[in-house]
Short mmCIF file of C-alpha atoms and ligand atoms in Angstrom, two decimals:
data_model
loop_
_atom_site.label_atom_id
_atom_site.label_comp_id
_atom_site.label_asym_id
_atom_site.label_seq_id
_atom_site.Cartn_x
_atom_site.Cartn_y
_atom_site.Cartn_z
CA UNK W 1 107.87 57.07 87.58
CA UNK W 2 104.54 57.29 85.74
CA UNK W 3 103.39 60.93 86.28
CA UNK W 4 106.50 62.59 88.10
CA UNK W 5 107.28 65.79 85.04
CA UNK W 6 104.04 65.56 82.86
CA UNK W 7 101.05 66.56 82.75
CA UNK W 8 98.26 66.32 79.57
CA UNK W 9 98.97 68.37 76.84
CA UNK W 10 97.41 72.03 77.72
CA UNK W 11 95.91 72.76 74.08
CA UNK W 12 94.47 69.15 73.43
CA UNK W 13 94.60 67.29 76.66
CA UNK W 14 96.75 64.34 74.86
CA UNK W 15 98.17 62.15 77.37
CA UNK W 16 101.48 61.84 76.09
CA UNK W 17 103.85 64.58 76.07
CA UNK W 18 104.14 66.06 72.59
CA UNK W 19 107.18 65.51 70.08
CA UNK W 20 107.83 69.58 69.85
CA UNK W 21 109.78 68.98 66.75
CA UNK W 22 110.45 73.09 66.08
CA UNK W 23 113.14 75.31 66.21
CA UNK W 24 111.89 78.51 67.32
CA UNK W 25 108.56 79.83 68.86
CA UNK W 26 106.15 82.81 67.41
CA UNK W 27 105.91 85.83 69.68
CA UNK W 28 102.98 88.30 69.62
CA UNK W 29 105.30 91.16 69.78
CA UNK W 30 109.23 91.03 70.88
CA UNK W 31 109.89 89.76 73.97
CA UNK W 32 106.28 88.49 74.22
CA UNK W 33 106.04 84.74 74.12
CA UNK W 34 105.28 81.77 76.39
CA UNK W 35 108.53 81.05 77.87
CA UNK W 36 110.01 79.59 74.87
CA UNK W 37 112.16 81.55 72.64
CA UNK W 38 114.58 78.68 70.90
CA UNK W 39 114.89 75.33 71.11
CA UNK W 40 118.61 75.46 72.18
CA UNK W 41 117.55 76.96 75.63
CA UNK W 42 114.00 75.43 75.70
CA UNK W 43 111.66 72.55 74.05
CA UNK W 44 108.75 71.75 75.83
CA UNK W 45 108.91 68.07 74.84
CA UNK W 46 112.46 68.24 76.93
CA UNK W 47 111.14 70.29 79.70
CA UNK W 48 108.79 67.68 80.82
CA UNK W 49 111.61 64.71 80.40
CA UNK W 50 113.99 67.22 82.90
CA UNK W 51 110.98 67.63 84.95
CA UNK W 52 110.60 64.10 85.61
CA UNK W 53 114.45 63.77 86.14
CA UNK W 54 114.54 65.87 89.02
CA UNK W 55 111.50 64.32 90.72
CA UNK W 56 112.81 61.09 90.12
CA UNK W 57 115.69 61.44 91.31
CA UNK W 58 114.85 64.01 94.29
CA UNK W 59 116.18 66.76 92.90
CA UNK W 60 114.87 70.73 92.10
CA UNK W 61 116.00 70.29 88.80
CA UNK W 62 117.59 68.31 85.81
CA UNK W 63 118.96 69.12 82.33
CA UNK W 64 119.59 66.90 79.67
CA UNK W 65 121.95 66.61 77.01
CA UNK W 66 122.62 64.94 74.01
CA UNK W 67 124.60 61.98 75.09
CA UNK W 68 125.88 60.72 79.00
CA UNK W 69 128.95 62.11 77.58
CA UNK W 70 127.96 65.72 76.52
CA UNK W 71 126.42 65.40 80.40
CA UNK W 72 129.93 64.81 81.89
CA UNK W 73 131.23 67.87 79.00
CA UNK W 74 129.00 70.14 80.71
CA UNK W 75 129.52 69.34 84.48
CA UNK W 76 133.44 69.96 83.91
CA UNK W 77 132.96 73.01 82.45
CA UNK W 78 132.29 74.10 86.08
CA UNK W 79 135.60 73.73 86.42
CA UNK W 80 138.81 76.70 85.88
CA UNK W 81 142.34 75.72 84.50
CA UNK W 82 144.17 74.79 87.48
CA UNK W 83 141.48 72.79 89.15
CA UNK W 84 141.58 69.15 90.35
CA UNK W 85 139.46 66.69 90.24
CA UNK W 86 139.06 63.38 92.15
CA UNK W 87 138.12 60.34 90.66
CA UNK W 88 137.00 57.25 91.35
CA UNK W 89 139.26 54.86 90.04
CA UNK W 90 137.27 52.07 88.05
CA UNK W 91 135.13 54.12 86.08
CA UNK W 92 133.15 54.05 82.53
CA UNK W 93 135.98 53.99 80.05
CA UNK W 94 134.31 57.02 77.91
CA UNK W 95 134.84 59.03 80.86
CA UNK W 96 138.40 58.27 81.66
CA UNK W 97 138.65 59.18 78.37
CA UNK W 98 137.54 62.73 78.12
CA UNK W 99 139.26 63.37 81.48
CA UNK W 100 143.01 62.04 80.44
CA UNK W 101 142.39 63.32 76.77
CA UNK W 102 140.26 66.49 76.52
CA UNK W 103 140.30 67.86 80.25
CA UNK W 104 143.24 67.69 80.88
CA UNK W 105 144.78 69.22 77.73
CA UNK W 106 143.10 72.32 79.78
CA UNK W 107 144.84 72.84 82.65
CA UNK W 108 142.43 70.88 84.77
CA UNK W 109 144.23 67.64 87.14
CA UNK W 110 142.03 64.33 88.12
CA UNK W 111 143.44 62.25 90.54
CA UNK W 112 142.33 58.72 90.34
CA UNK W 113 141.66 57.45 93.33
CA UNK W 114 140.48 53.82 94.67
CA UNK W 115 137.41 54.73 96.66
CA UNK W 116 136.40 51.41 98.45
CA UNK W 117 137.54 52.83 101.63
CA UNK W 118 136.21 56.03 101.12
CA UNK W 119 138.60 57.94 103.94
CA UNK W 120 141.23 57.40 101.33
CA UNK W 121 139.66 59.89 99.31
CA UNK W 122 140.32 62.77 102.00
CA UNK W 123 144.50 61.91 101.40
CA UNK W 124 143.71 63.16 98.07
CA UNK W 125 142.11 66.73 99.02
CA UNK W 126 144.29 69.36 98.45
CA UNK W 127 143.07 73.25 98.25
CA UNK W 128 142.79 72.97 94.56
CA UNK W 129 140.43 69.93 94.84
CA UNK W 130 137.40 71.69 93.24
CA UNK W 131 135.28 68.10 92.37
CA UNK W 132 134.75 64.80 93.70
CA UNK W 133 133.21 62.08 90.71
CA UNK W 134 132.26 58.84 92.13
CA UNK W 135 130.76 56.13 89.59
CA UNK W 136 129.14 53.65 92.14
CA UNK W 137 128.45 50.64 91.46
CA UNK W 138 131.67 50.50 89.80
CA UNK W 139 132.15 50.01 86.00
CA UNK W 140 132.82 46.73 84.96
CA UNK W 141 134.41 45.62 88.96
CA UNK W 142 130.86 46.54 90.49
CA UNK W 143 132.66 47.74 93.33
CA UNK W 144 130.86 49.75 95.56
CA UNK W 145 131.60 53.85 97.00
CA UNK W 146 130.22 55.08 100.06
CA UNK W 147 128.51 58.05 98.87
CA UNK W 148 127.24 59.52 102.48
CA UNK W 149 130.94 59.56 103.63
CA UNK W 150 132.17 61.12 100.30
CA UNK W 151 129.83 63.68 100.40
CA UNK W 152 131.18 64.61 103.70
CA UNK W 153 134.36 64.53 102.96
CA UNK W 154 133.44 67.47 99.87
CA UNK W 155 131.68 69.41 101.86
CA UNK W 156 134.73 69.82 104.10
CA UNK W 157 136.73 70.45 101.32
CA UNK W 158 133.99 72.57 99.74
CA UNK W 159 133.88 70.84 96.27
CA UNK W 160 131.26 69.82 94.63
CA UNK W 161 130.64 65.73 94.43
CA UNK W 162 129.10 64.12 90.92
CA UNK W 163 127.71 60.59 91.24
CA UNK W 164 127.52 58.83 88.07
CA UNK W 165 124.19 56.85 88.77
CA UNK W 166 123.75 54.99 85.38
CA UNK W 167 123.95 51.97 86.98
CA UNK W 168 121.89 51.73 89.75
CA UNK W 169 119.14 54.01 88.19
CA UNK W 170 117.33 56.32 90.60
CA UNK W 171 114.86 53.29 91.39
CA UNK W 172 117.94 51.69 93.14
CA UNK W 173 119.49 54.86 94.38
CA UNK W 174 119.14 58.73 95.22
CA UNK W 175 122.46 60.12 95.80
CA UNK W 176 121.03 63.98 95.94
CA UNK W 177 119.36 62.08 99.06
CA UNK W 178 123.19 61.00 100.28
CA UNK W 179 124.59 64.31 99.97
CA UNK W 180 125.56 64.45 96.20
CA UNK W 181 125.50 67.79 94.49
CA UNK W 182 125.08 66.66 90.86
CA UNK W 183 123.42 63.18 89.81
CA UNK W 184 125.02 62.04 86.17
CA UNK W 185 122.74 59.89 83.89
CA UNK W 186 123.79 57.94 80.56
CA UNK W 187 119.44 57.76 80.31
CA UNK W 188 121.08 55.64 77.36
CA UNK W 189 120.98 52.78 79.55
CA UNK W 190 118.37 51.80 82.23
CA UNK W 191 116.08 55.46 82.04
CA UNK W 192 115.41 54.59 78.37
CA UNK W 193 115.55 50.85 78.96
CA UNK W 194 114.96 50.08 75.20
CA UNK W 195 118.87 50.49 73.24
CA UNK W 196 116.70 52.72 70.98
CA UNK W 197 118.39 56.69 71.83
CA UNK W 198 121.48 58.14 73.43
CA UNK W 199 120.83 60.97 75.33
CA UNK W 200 122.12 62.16 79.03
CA UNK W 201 121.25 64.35 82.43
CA UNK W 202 122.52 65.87 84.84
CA UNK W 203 119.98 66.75 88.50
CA UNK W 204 120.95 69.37 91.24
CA UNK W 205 119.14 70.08 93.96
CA UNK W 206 119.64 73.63 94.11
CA UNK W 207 119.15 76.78 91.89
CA UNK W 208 122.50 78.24 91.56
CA UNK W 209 124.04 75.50 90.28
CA UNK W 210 121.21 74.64 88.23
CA UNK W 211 121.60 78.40 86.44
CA UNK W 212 125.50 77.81 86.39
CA UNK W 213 124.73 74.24 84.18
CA UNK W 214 121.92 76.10 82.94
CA UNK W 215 124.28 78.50 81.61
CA UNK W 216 126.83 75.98 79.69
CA UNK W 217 123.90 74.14 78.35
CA UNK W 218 122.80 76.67 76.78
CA UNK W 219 126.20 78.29 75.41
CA UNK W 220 128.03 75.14 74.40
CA UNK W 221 124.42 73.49 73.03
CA UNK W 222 125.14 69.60 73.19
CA UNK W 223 121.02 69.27 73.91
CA UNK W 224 118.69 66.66 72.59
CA UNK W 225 116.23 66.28 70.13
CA UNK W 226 113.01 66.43 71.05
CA UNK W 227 111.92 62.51 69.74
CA UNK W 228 114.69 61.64 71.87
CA UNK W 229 113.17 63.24 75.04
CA UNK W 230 110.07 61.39 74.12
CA UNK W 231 111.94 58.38 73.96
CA UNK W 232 113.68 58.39 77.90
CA UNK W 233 109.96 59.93 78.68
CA UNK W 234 108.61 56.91 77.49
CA UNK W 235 111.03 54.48 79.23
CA UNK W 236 110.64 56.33 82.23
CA UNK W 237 107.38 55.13 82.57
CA UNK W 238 108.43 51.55 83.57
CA UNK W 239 111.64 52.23 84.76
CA UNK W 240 110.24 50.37 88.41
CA UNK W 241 109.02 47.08 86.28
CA UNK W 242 111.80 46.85 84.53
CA UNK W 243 114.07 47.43 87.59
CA UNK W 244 112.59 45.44 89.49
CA UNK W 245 113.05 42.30 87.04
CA UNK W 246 116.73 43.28 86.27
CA UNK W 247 117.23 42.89 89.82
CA UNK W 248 115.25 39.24 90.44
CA UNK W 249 116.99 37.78 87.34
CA UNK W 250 120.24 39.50 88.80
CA UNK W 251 119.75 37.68 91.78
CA UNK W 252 119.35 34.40 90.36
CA UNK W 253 121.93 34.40 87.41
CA UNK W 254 124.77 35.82 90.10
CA UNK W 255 123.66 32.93 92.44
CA UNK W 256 123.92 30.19 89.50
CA UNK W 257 126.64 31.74 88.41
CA UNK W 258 128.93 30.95 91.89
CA UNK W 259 127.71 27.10 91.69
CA UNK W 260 129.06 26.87 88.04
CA UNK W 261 132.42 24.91 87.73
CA UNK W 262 134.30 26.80 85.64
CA UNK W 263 133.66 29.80 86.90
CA UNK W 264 136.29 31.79 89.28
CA UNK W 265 134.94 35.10 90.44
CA UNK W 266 131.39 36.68 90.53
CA UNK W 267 131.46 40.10 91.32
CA UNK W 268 127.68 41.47 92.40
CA UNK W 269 126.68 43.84 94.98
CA UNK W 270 124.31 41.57 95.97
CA UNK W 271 126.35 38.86 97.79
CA UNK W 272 127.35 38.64 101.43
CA UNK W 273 130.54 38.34 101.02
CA UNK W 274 131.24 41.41 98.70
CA UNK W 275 133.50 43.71 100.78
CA UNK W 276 131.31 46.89 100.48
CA UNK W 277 128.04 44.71 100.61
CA UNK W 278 126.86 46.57 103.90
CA UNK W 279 127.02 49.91 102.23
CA UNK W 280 125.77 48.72 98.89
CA UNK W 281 122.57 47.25 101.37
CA UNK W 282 122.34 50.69 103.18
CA UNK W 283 122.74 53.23 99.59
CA UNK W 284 120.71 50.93 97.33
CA UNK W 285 117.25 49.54 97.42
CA UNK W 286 118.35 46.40 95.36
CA UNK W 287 121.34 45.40 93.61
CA UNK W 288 120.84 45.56 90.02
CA UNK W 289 121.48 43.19 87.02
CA UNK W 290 125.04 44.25 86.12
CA UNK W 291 127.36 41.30 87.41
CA UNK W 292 130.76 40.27 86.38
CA UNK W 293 132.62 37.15 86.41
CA UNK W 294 135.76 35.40 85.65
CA UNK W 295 136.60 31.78 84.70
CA UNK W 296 139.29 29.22 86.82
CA UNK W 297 142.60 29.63 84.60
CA UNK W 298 142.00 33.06 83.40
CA UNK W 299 142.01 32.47 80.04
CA UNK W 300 140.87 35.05 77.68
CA UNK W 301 140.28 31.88 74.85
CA UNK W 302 137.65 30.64 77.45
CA UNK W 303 136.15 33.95 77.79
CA UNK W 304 135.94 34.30 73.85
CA UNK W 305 133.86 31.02 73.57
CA UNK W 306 131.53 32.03 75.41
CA UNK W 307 131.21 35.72 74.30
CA UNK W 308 130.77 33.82 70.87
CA UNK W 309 128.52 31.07 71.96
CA UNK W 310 125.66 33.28 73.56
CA UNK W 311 122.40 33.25 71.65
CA UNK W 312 119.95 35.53 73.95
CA UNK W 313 122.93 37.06 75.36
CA UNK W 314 123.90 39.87 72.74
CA UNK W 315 127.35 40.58 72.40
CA UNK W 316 127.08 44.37 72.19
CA UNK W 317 128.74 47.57 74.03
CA UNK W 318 125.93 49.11 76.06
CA UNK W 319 123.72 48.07 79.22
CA UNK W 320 120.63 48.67 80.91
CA UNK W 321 118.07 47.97 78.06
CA UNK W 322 115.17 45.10 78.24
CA UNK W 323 117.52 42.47 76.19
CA UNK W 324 120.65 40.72 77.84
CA UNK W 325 123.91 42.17 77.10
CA UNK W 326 127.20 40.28 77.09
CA UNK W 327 130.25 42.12 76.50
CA UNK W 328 133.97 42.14 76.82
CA UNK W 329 135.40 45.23 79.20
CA UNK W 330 139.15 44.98 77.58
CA UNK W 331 138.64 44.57 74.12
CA UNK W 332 134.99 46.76 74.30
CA UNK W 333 133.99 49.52 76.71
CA UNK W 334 137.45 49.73 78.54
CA UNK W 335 139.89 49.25 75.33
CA UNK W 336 140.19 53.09 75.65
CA UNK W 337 142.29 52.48 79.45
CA UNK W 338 146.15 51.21 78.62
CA UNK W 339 146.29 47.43 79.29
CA UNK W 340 148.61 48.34 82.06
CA UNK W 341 146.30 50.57 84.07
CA UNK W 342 143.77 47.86 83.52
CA UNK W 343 145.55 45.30 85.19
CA UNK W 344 146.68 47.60 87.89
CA UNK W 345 142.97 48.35 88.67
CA UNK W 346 142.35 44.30 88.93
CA UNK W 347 140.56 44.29 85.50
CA UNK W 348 141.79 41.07 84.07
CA UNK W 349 140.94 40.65 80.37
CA UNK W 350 139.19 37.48 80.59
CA UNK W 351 136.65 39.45 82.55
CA UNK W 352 133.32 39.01 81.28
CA UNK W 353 130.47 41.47 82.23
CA UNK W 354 126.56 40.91 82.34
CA UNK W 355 123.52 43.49 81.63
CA UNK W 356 120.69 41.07 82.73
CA UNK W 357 117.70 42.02 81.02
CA UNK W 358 114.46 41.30 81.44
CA UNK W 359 113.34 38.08 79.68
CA UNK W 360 112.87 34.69 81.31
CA UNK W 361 115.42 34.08 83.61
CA UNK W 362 115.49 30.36 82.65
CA UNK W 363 115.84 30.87 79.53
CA UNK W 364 118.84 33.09 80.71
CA UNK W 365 120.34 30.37 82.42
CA UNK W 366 119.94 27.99 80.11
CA UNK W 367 121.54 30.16 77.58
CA UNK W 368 124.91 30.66 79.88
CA UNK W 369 124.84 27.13 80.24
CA UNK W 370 124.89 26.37 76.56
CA UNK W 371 127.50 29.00 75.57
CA UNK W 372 129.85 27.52 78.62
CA UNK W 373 130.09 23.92 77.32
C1 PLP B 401 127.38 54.73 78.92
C2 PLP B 401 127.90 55.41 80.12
C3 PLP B 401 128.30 56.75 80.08
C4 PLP B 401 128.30 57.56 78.80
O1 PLP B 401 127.02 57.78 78.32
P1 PLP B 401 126.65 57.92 76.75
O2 PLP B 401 125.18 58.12 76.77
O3 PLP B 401 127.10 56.66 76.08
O4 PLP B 401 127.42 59.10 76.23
C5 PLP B 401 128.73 57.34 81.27
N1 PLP B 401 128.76 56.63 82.42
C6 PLP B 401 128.40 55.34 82.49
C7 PLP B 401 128.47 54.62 83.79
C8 PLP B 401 127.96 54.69 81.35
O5 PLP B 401 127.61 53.39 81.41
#
């Protein structure tokens, strides 16, 4: 995490990666330069964040783009009119979204899918299926996907499989190592850590692919500033401290959670008794500090209080960065899914979802406590 991607500057030895805030690049006569022409194609400052990306992740190589959104943009413009698309079913609401509302304005289909089981997903192939796109853990239902046994059903079916890995973070989980072809990123979330830049990736683990994205990165130009690359750099650099706290204060707040009164369901990987616990314990090296939960009655007044009560807890779209999130999946990050498909996908609206950050877990506790009264 601390050295994967850089290395001191060349011309001054500085430690940290320069901010190559330019444009364009001099050459000593044309075609003559030092493998930068323009910083559409190429900035140095992003190099070394992609770099790190695919060693981090266990990949050949990464590109990044200027959102987790422009990253999902680029990875379906693999795709031809006609194509389809498989989808896991509970899934960031940004990216339902641009499937239902740009996509598929384009002649492209995306079946979504409940992946739990993951042999369901092979009911679903059909000779057009040209993409499998799991999100795992699930977005706000932390449900968990069997990547190993989706991966082999693509490769059967000879389409490519995206894992949206925002979640777990490549501390928690490799899918390139599982059979993936393309790792997603919002770095937005736990890469950057900090809530301070938006910015995305995508990793292969194999060159042709890698010129193919290569290719639309470059000719539809959704690519980062430089400061930003600096920024995920930066966060980068901790990602395994900061992980590893989400996780321990995870732990506990999921635990306290489940002896709290009021409460009805707590939905974490982390627990025994979570059906896909076994594979979450096999694909992931921890379980993360994104846990959901609802309250006995299922009353969305009850939820309210509480989302109003918080004091450490922010109430604020978002995850993934050092300060605890609170937020409110139906009226928030998922108002974009009709209320219908919500329910139908079990995702009540008095559901209230957790980014556990870093800070004393007591203090944590204390403050759920307080805003539950
Ligand atoms: C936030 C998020 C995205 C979108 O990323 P942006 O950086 O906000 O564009 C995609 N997938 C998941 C799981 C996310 O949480």
């Amino acid at each position: 995490m601390i050295h994967a991607g850089v290395q001191p500057d060349p011309t001054t030895g500085a430690i940290m990666t320069p901010i190559y805030q330019t444009s364009t690049y001099v050459q000593a006569a044309p075609g003559d330069h030092k493998g930068y022409e323009y910083s559409r194609t190429h900035n140095p400052t992003r190099t070394a964040l992609q770099d790190a990306l695919a060693a981090i992740e266990n990949g050949t190589n990464a590109l990044c783009f200027g959102s987790g959104m422009a990253a999902t943009d680029a990875a379906v413009k693999l795709l031809l009119p006609g194509d389809e698309v498989i989808v896991s079913d509970d899934l960031y609401g940004g990216t339902y979204r641009i499937f239902t509302k740009i996509f598929a304005n384009y002649g492209i289909e995306f079946k979504f899918v409940p992946m739990q089981d993951a042999a369901t997903v092979q009911n679903h192939v059909t000779s057009r299926t040209k993409m499998i796109w799991v999100e795992t853990p699930t977005n706000p239902l932390l449900n968990i996907v069997d990547i190993a046994a989706v991966a082999k059903i693509a490769k059967a079916a000879n389409a490519l499989l995206v894992v949206d890995n925002t979640f777990a973070s490549p501390y928690l989980q490799t899918p390139l190592d599982l059979g993936a072809d393309i790792v997603l990123h919002s770095a937005t979330k736990y890469l950057s850590g900090h809530s301070d830049v938006v910015l995305g990736a995508l990793i292969v683990k194999e060159g042709q692919l890698h010129e193919r994205l290569a290719f639309i990165q470059n000719s539809c130009g959704a690519v980062p500033g430089p400061q930003d690359c600096f920024l995920v750099l930066r966060g980068i650099k901790t990602l395994h401290l900061r992980m590893e706290r989400h996780c321990e204060n995870g732990a506990k707040i999921a635990h306290w959670l489940k002896t709290q009164a009021k409460v009805d369901k707590v939905l974490w990987c982390g627990f025994e008794e979570h059906p896909n616990h076994a594979i979450a314990a096999k694909q992931m090296r921890g379980f993360g500090g994104m846990i959901s939960f609802t309250q006995k009655g299922d009353n969305v007044a009850d939820a309210l209080k509480i989302l109003k009560n918080t004091k450490l807890f922010s109430l604020a779209e978002s995850l993934g960065g050092v300060e605890s999130l609170i937020g409110h999946p139906a009226t928030m990050t998922h108002a974009s899914i009709p209320a219908e498909e919500r329910a139908a996908r079990g995702l009540s609206d008095s559901l209230i979802r957790l980014s556990v950050g870093v800070e004393d877990v007591d203090d944590l506790i204390e403050d759920l406590r307080q805003a539950m009264l």
